[in-house]
Short mmCIF file of C-alpha atoms and ligand atoms in Angstrom, two decimals:
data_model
loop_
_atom_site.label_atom_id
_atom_site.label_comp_id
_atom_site.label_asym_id
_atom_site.label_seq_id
_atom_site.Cartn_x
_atom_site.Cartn_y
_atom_site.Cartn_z
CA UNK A 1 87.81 114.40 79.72
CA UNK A 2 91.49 115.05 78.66
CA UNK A 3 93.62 112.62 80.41
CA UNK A 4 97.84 112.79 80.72
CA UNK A 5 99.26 109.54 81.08
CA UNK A 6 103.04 109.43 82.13
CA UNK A 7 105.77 106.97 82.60
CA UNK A 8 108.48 107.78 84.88
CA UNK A 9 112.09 106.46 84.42
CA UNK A 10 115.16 107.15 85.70
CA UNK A 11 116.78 109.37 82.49
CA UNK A 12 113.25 108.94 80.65
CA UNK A 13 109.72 109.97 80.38
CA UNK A 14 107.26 108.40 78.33
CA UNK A 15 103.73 110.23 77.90
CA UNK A 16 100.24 110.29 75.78
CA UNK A 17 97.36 112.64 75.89
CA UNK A 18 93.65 111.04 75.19
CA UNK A 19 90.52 112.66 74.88
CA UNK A 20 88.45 109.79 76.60
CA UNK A 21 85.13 111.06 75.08
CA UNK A 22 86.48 109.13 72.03
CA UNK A 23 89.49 107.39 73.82
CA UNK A 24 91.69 108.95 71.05
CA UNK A 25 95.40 109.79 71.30
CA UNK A 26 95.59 113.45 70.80
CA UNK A 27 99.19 113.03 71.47
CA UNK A 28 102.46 111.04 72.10
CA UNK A 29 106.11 111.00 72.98
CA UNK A 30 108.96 110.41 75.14
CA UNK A 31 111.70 112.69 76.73
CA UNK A 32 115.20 110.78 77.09
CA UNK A 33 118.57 110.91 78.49
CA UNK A 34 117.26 113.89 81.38
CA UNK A 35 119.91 114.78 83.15
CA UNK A 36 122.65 113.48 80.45
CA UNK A 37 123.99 115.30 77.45
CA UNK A 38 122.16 114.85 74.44
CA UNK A 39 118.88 115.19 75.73
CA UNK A 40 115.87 115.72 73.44
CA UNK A 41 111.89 115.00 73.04
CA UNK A 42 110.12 113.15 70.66
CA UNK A 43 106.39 114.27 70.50
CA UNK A 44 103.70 113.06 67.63
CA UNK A 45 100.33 114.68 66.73
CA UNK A 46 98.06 112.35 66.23
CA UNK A 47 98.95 110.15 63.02
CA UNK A 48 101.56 112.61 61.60
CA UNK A 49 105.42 112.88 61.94
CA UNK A 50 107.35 112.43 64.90
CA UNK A 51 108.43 116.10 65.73
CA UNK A 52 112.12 115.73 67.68
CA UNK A 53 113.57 118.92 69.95
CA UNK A 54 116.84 118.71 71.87
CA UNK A 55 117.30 120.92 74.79
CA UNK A 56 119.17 121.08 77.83
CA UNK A 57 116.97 118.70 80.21
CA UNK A 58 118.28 118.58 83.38
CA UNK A 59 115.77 117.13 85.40
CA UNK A 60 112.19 115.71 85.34
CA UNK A 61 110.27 119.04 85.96
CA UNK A 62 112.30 120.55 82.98
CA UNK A 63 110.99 117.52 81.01
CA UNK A 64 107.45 117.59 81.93
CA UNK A 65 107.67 121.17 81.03
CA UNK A 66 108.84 120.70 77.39
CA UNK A 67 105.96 118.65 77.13
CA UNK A 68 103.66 121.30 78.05
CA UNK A 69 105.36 123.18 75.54
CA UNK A 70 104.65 120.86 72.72
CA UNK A 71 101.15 119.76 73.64
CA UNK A 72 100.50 123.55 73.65
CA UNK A 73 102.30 124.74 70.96
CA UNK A 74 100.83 127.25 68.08
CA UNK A 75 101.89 125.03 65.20
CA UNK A 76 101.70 121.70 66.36
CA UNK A 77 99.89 121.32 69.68
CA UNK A 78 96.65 119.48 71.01
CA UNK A 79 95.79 121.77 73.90
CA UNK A 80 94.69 125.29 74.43
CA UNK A 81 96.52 125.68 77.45
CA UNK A 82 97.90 122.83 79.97
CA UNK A 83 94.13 123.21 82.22
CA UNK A 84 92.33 121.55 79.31
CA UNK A 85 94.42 118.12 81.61
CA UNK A 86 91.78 117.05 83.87
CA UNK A 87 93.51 113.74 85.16
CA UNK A 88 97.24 112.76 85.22
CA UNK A 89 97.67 108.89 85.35
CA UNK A 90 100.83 107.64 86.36
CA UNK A 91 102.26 103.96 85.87
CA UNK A 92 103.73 102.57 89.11
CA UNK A 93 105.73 98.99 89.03
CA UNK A 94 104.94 98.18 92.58
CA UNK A 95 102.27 98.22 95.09
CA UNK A 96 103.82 95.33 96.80
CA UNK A 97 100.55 93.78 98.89
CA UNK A 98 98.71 97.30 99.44
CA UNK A 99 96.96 98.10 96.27
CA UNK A 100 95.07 95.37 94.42
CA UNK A 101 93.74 98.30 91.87
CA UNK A 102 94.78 101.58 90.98
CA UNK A 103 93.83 104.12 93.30
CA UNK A 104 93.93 108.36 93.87
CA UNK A 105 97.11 109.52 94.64
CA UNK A 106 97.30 110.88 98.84
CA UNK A 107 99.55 111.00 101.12
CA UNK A 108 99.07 107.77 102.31
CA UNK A 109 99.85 106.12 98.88
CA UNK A 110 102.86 107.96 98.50
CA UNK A 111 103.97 107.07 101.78
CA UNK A 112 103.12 103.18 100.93
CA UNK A 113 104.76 103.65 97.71
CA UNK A 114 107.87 104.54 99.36
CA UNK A 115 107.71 101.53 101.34
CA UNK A 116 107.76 99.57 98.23
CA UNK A 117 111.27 101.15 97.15
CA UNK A 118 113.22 98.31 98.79
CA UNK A 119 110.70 95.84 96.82
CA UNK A 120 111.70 97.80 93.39
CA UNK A 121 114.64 99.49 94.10
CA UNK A 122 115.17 100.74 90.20
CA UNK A 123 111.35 101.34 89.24
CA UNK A 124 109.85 102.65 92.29
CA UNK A 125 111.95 105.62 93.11
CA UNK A 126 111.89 107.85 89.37
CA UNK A 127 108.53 106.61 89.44
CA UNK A 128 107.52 108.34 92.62
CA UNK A 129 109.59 111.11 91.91
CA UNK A 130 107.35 111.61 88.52
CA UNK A 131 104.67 111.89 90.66
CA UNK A 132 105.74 114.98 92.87
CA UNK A 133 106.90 116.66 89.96
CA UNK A 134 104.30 116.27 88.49
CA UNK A 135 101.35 116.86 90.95
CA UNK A 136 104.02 120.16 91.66
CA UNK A 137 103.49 121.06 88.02
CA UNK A 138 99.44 120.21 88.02
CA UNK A 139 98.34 121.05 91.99
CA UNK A 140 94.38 121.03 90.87
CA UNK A 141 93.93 118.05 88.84
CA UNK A 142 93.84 114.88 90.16
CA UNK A 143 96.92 112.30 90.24
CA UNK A 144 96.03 108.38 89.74
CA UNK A 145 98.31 105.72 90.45
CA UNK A 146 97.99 102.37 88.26
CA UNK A 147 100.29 99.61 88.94
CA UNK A 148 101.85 96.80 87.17
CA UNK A 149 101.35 94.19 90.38
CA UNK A 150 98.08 95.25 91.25
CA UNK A 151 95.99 92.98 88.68
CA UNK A 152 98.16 90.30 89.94
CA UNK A 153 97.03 90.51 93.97
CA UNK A 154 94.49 87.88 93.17
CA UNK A 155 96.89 84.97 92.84
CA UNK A 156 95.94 82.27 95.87
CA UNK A 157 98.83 81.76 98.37
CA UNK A 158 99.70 78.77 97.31
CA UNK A 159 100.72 80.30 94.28
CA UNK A 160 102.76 83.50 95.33
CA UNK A 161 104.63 82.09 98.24
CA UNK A 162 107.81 80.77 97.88
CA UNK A 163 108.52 77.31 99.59
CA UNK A 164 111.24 79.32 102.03
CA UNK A 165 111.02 79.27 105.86
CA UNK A 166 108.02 81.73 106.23
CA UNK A 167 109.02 83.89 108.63
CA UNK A 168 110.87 85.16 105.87
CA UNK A 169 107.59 86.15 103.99
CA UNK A 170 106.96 88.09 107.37
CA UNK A 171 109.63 89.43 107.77
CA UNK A 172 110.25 90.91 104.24
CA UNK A 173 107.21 89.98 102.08
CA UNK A 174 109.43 87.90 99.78
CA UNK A 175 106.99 86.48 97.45
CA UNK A 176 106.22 86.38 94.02
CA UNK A 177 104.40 90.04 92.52
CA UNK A 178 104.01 89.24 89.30
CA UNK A 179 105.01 92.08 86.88
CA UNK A 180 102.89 93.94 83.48
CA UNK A 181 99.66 93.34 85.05
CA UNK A 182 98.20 96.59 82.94
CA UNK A 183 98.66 94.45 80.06
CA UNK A 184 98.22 90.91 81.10
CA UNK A 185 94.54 92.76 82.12
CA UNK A 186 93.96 94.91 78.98
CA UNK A 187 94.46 92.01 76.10
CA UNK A 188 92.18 89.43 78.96
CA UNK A 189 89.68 91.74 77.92
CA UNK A 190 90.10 92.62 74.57
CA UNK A 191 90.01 88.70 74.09
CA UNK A 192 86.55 88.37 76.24
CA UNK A 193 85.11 91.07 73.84
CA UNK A 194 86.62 89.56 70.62
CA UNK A 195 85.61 86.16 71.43
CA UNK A 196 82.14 87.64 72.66
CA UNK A 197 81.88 86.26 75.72
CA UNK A 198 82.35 87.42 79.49
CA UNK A 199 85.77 87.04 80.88
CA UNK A 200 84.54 86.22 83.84
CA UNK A 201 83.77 82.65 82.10
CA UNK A 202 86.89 82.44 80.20
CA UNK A 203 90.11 80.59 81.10
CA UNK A 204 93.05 83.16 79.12
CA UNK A 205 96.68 82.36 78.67
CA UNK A 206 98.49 85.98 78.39
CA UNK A 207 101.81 85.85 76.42
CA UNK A 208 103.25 89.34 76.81
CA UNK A 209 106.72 88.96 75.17
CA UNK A 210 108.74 92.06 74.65
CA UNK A 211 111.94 93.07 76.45
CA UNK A 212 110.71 92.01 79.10
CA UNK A 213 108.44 88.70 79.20
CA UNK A 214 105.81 87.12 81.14
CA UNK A 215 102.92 84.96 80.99
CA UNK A 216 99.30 84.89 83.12
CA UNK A 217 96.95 82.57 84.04
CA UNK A 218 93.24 84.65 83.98
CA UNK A 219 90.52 82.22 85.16
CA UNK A 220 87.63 84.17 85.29
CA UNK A 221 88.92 87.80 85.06
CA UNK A 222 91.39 87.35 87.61
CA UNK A 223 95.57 86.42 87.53
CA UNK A 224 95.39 83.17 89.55
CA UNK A 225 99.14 82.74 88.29
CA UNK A 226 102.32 85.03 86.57
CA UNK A 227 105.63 83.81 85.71
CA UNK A 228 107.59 86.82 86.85
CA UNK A 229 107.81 86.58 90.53
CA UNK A 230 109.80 88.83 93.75
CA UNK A 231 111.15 90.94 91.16
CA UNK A 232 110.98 90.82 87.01
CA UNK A 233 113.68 88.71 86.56
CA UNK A 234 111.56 85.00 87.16
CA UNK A 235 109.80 83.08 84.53
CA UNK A 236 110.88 83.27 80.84
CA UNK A 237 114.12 83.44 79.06
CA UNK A 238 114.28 87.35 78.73
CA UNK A 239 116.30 89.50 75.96
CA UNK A 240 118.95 89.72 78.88
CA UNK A 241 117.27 88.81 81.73
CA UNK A 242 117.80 84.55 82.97
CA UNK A 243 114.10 83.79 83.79
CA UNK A 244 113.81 80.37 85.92
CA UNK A 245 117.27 78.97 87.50
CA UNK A 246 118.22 76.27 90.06
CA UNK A 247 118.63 79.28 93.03
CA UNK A 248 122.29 76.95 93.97
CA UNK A 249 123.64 78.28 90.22
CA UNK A 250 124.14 81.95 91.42
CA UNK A 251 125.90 81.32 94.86
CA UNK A 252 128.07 78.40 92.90
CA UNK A 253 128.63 81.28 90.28
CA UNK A 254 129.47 83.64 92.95
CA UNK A 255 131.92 81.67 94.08
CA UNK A 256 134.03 80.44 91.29
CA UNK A 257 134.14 83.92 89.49
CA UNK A 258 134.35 85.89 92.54
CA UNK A 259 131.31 87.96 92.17
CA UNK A 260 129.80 90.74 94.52
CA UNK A 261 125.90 90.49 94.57
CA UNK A 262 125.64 93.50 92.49
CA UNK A 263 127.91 91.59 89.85
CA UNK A 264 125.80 88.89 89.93
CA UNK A 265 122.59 90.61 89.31
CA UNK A 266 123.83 92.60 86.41
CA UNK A 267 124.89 89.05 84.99
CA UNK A 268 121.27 87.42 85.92
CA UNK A 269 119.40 90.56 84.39
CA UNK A 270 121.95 92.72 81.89
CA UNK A 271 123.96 89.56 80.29
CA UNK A 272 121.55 86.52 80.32
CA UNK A 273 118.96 85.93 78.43
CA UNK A 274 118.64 85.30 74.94
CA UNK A 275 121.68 87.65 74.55
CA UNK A 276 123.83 85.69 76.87
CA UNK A 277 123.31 82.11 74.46
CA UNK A 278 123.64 83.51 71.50
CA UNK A 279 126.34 86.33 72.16
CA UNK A 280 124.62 88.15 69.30
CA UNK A 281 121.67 89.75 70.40
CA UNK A 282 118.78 90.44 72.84
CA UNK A 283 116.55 91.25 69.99
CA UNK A 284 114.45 89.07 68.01
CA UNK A 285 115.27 90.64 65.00
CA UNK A 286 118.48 90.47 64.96
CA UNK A 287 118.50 86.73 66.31
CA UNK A 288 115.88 85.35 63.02
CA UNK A 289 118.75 87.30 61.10
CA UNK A 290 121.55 85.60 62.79
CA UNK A 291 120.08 82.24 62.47
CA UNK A 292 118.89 82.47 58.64
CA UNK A 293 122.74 82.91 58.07
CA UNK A 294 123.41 79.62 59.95
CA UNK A 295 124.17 80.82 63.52
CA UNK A 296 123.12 77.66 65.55
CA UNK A 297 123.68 80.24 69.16
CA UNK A 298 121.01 82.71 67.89
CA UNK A 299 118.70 79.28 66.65
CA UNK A 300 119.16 77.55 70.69
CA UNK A 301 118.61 80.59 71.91
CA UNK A 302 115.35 81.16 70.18
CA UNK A 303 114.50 77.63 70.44
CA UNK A 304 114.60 77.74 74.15
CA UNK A 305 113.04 81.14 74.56
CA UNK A 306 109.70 79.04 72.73
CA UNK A 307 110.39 75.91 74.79
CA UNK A 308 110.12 78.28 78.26
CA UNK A 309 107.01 79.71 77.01
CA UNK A 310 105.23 76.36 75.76
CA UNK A 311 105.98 75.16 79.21
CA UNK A 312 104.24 77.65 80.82
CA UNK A 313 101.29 77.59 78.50
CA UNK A 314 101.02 73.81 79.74
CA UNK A 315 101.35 74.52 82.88
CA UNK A 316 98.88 77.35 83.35
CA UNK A 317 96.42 75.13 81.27
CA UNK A 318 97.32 72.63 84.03
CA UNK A 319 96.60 75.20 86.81
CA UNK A 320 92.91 76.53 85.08
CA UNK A 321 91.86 72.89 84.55
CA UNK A 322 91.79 73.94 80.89
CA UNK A 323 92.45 76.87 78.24
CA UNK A 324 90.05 78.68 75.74
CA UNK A 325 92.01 80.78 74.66
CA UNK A 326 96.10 82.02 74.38
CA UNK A 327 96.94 86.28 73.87
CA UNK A 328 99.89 86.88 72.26
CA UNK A 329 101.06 90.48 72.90
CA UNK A 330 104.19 93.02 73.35
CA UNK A 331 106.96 93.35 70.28
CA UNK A 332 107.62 90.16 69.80
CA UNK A 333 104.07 88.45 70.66
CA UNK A 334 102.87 91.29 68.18
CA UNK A 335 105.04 90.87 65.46
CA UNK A 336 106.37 87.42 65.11
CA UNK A 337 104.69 85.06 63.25
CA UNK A 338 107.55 82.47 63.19
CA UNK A 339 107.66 82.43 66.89
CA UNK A 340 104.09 82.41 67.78
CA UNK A 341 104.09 79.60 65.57
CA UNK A 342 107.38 77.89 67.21
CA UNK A 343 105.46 78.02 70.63
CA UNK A 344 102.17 76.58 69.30
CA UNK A 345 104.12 73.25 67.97
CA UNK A 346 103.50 70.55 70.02
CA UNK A 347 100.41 72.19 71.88
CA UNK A 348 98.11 70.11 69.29
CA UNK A 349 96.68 67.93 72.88
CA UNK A 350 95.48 70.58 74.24
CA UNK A 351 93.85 71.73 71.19
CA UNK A 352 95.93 74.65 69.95
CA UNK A 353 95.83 74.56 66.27
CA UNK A 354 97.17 77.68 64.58
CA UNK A 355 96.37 78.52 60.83
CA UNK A 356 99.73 79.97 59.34
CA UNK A 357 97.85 82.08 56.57
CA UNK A 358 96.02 84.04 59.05
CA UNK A 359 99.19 84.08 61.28
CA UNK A 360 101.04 85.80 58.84
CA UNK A 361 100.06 89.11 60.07
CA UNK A 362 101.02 92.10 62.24
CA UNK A 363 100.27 94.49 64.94
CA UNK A 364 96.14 94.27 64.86
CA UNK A 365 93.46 92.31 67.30
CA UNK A 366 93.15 88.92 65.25
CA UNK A 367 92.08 85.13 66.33
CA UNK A 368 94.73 83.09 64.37
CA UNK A 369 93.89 80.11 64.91
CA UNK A 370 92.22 77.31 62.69
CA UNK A 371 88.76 77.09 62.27
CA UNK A 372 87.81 73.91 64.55
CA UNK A 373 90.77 74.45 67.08
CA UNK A 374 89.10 74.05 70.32
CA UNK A 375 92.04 76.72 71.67
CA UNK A 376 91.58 80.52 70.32
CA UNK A 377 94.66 81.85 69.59
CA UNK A 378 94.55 85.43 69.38
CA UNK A 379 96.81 88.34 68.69
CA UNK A 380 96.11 91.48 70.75
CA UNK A 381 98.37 94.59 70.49
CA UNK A 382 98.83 95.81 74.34
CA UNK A 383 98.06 99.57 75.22
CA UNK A 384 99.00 99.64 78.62
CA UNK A 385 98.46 103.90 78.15
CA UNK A 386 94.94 103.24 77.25
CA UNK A 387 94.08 100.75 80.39
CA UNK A 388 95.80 103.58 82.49
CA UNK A 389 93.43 106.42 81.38
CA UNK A 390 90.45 104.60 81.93
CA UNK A 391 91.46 103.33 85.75
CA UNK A 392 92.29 106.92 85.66
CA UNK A 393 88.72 108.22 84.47
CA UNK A 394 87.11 105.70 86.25
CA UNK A 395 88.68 106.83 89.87
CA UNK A 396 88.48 110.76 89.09
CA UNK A 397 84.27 110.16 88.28
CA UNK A 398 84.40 108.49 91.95
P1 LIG B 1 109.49 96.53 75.97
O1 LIG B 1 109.43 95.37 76.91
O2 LIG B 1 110.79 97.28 76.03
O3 LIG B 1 108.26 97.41 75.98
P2 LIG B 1 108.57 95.72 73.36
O4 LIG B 1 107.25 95.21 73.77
O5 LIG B 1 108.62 96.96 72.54
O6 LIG B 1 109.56 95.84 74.56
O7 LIG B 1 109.31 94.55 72.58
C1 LIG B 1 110.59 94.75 72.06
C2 LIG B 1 111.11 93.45 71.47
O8 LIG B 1 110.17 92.94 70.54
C3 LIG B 1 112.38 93.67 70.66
O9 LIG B 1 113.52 93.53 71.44
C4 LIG B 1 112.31 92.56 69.66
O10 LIG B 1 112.97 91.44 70.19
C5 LIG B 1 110.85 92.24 69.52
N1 LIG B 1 110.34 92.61 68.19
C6 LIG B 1 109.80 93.79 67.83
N2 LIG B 1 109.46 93.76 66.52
C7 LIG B 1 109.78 92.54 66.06
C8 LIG B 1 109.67 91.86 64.80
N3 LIG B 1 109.16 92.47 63.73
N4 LIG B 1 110.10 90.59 64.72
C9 LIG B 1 110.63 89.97 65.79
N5 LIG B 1 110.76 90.54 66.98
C10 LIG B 1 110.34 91.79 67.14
#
């Protein structure tokens, strides 16, 4: 079966292809900047080049129809013709409380998904309006939604509620989601198959540290606990985004630099963060650079981005009644030694030893931890796409 996964943004469209006989990636791409000048698409055959084309894209449907172009291109295409698609799978941030799995797209879940728009107010919308164009586009194949809160619907209540009057909860389901729950779930599994043994026995730590960051607690298959919480910004120090704060810091901010709400969110998620302490940088990159040369900003704010994480690793140990093992995933869980390392340092009680010769690697499924540590520390690279096409697979087989 020939499976199209999408990713709907505002001014963006991310896609991939598989043939999920094999679970190969026929092929990949994005579409950027629809709607603003400069628009092109990036599309990749299988291992070869990145092929770029700019065009006038106006809108999503344009888009989606550039992409038919490429996958069915003379030269360069995967497809015969766009029917070979038997599924579409679309990524969805938020389910709110409704779906605790991915499910077939109907009228109902589109309805329910536009109930959620108030809960993601950024995500939600181009998101759902991927889906019509899309199911406009491909009427006869079936549409699958698969959403980044759903794996976390499992947490108890005594995790997800916030200690706020709880009508409030009632009233407007503020609570905490939990956010990335395609990949929190996908490396949880890749580590229950690397470490050969059932997840459902395990006790995981998830690190997924890109742009965006979070951490999950997986006792027994299921997220009993997530740092991100309401909305994306809780939880760890970010690239921009604040993570954790005393809730009295924003109104006090408010207040003494006379900030609408709006302000203050752009501040809390746009210039926080690791960018906001060290004024260099929200990437890692740039920030190792910056520090090598003696920038003691970029070194705190590194320092405490490993400090938030180790604290969470202790705590969700503390919340599992143990650990066996800790994922490292995303960018920076992929491909930084240095800080994987950094966050491992002083986790030696709880039996986290990692061995920096077989740390010193890169982008592939590897246990890097020593020998007789008692804690497996792994390195999983994500695929969110992949997890998507199988939920999708799965729910078009019935
Ligand atoms: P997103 O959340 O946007 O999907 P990614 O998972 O791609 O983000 O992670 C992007 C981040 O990963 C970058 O901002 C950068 O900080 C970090 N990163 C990527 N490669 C490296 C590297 N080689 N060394 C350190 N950090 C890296």
């Amino acid at each position: 079966m020939k499976v199209l996964v999408i990713n709907c943004g505002s001014s963006s469209l991310k896609y991939q292809v598989f043939d999920m006989e094999t679970e190969t990636v026929l092929a990949k791409g994005n579409v950027e900047r629809i709607g603003i000048d400069g628009a092109f698409l990036k599309y990749r055959r299988g291992d070869e080049d990145t092929i770029t084309v700019e065009a006038e894209i106006p809108n999503h449907e344009v888009a989606i129809q550039l992409v038919f172009d490429a996958l069915t291109h003379k030269e360069y295409g995967v497809l015969a013709s766009v029917s070979e698609i038997e599924a579409v799978g679309h990524r969805v941030v938020h389910a709110g409380e409704k779906y605790a799995r991915s499910v077939l797209i109907d009228d109902d879940v589109m309805a329910a998904l536009r109930e959620c728009v108030d809960l993601a107010p950024l995500h939600n919308p181009p998101n759902i309006m991927g889906i019509e164009v899309a199911q406009r586009l491909m009427p006869d194949v079936k549409h699958v939604a698969v959403f980044d809160t759903a794996f976390h619907q499992t947490m108890p209540d005594y995790a997800y509620l916030y200690a706020l009057p709880y009508e409030l909860y009632e009233k407007y389901k503020v609570r905490r989601y939990g956010f990335h729950g395609t990949s929190h779930k996908y490396v949880a599994q890749r580590a229950a198959s690397l470490l050969g043994r059932p997840l459902s026995e395990l006790k995981v730590i998830t690190c997924h540290l890109g742009n965006g960051a979070s951490v999950t607690a997986v006792k027994n298959g299921k997220s009993v606990d997530t740092s991100m919480g309401f909305t994306p910004l809780e939880g760890l120090i970010m690239g921009t985004r604040s993570g954790d704060l005393d809730p009295a810091v924003v109104t006090f901010l408010q207040e003494k630099e006379n900030l609408t709400s709006e302000e203050m969110n752009n501040l809390l998620n746009k210039k926080s963060g690791v960018l906001g302490i060290s004024g260099v940088s929200s990437d890692f990159r740039s920030l190792e650079e910056a520090s090598q040369q003696g920038n003691r900003r970029a070194e705190l704010a590194m320092e405490m981005f490993a400090y938030r994480v180790r604290k969470y690793i202790g705590a969700y140990a503390a919340a599992m009644g143990g650990v066996d093992a800790i994922v490292f995933t995303a960018g920076l869980g992929e491909n930084s030694a240095s800080m994987r390392q950094s966050i491992c340092e002083g986790l030696e009680f709880l039996g986290v030893a990692i061995d920096p010769v077989k740390n010193d690697v890169r982008g592939k499924d590897v246990d890097v931890s020593a020998d007789d540590a008692k804690v497996r520390v792994l390195l999983i690279p994500t695929n969110e796409e992949l997890m998507i096409a199988r939920d999708t697979v799965e729910l078009v087989r019935g």
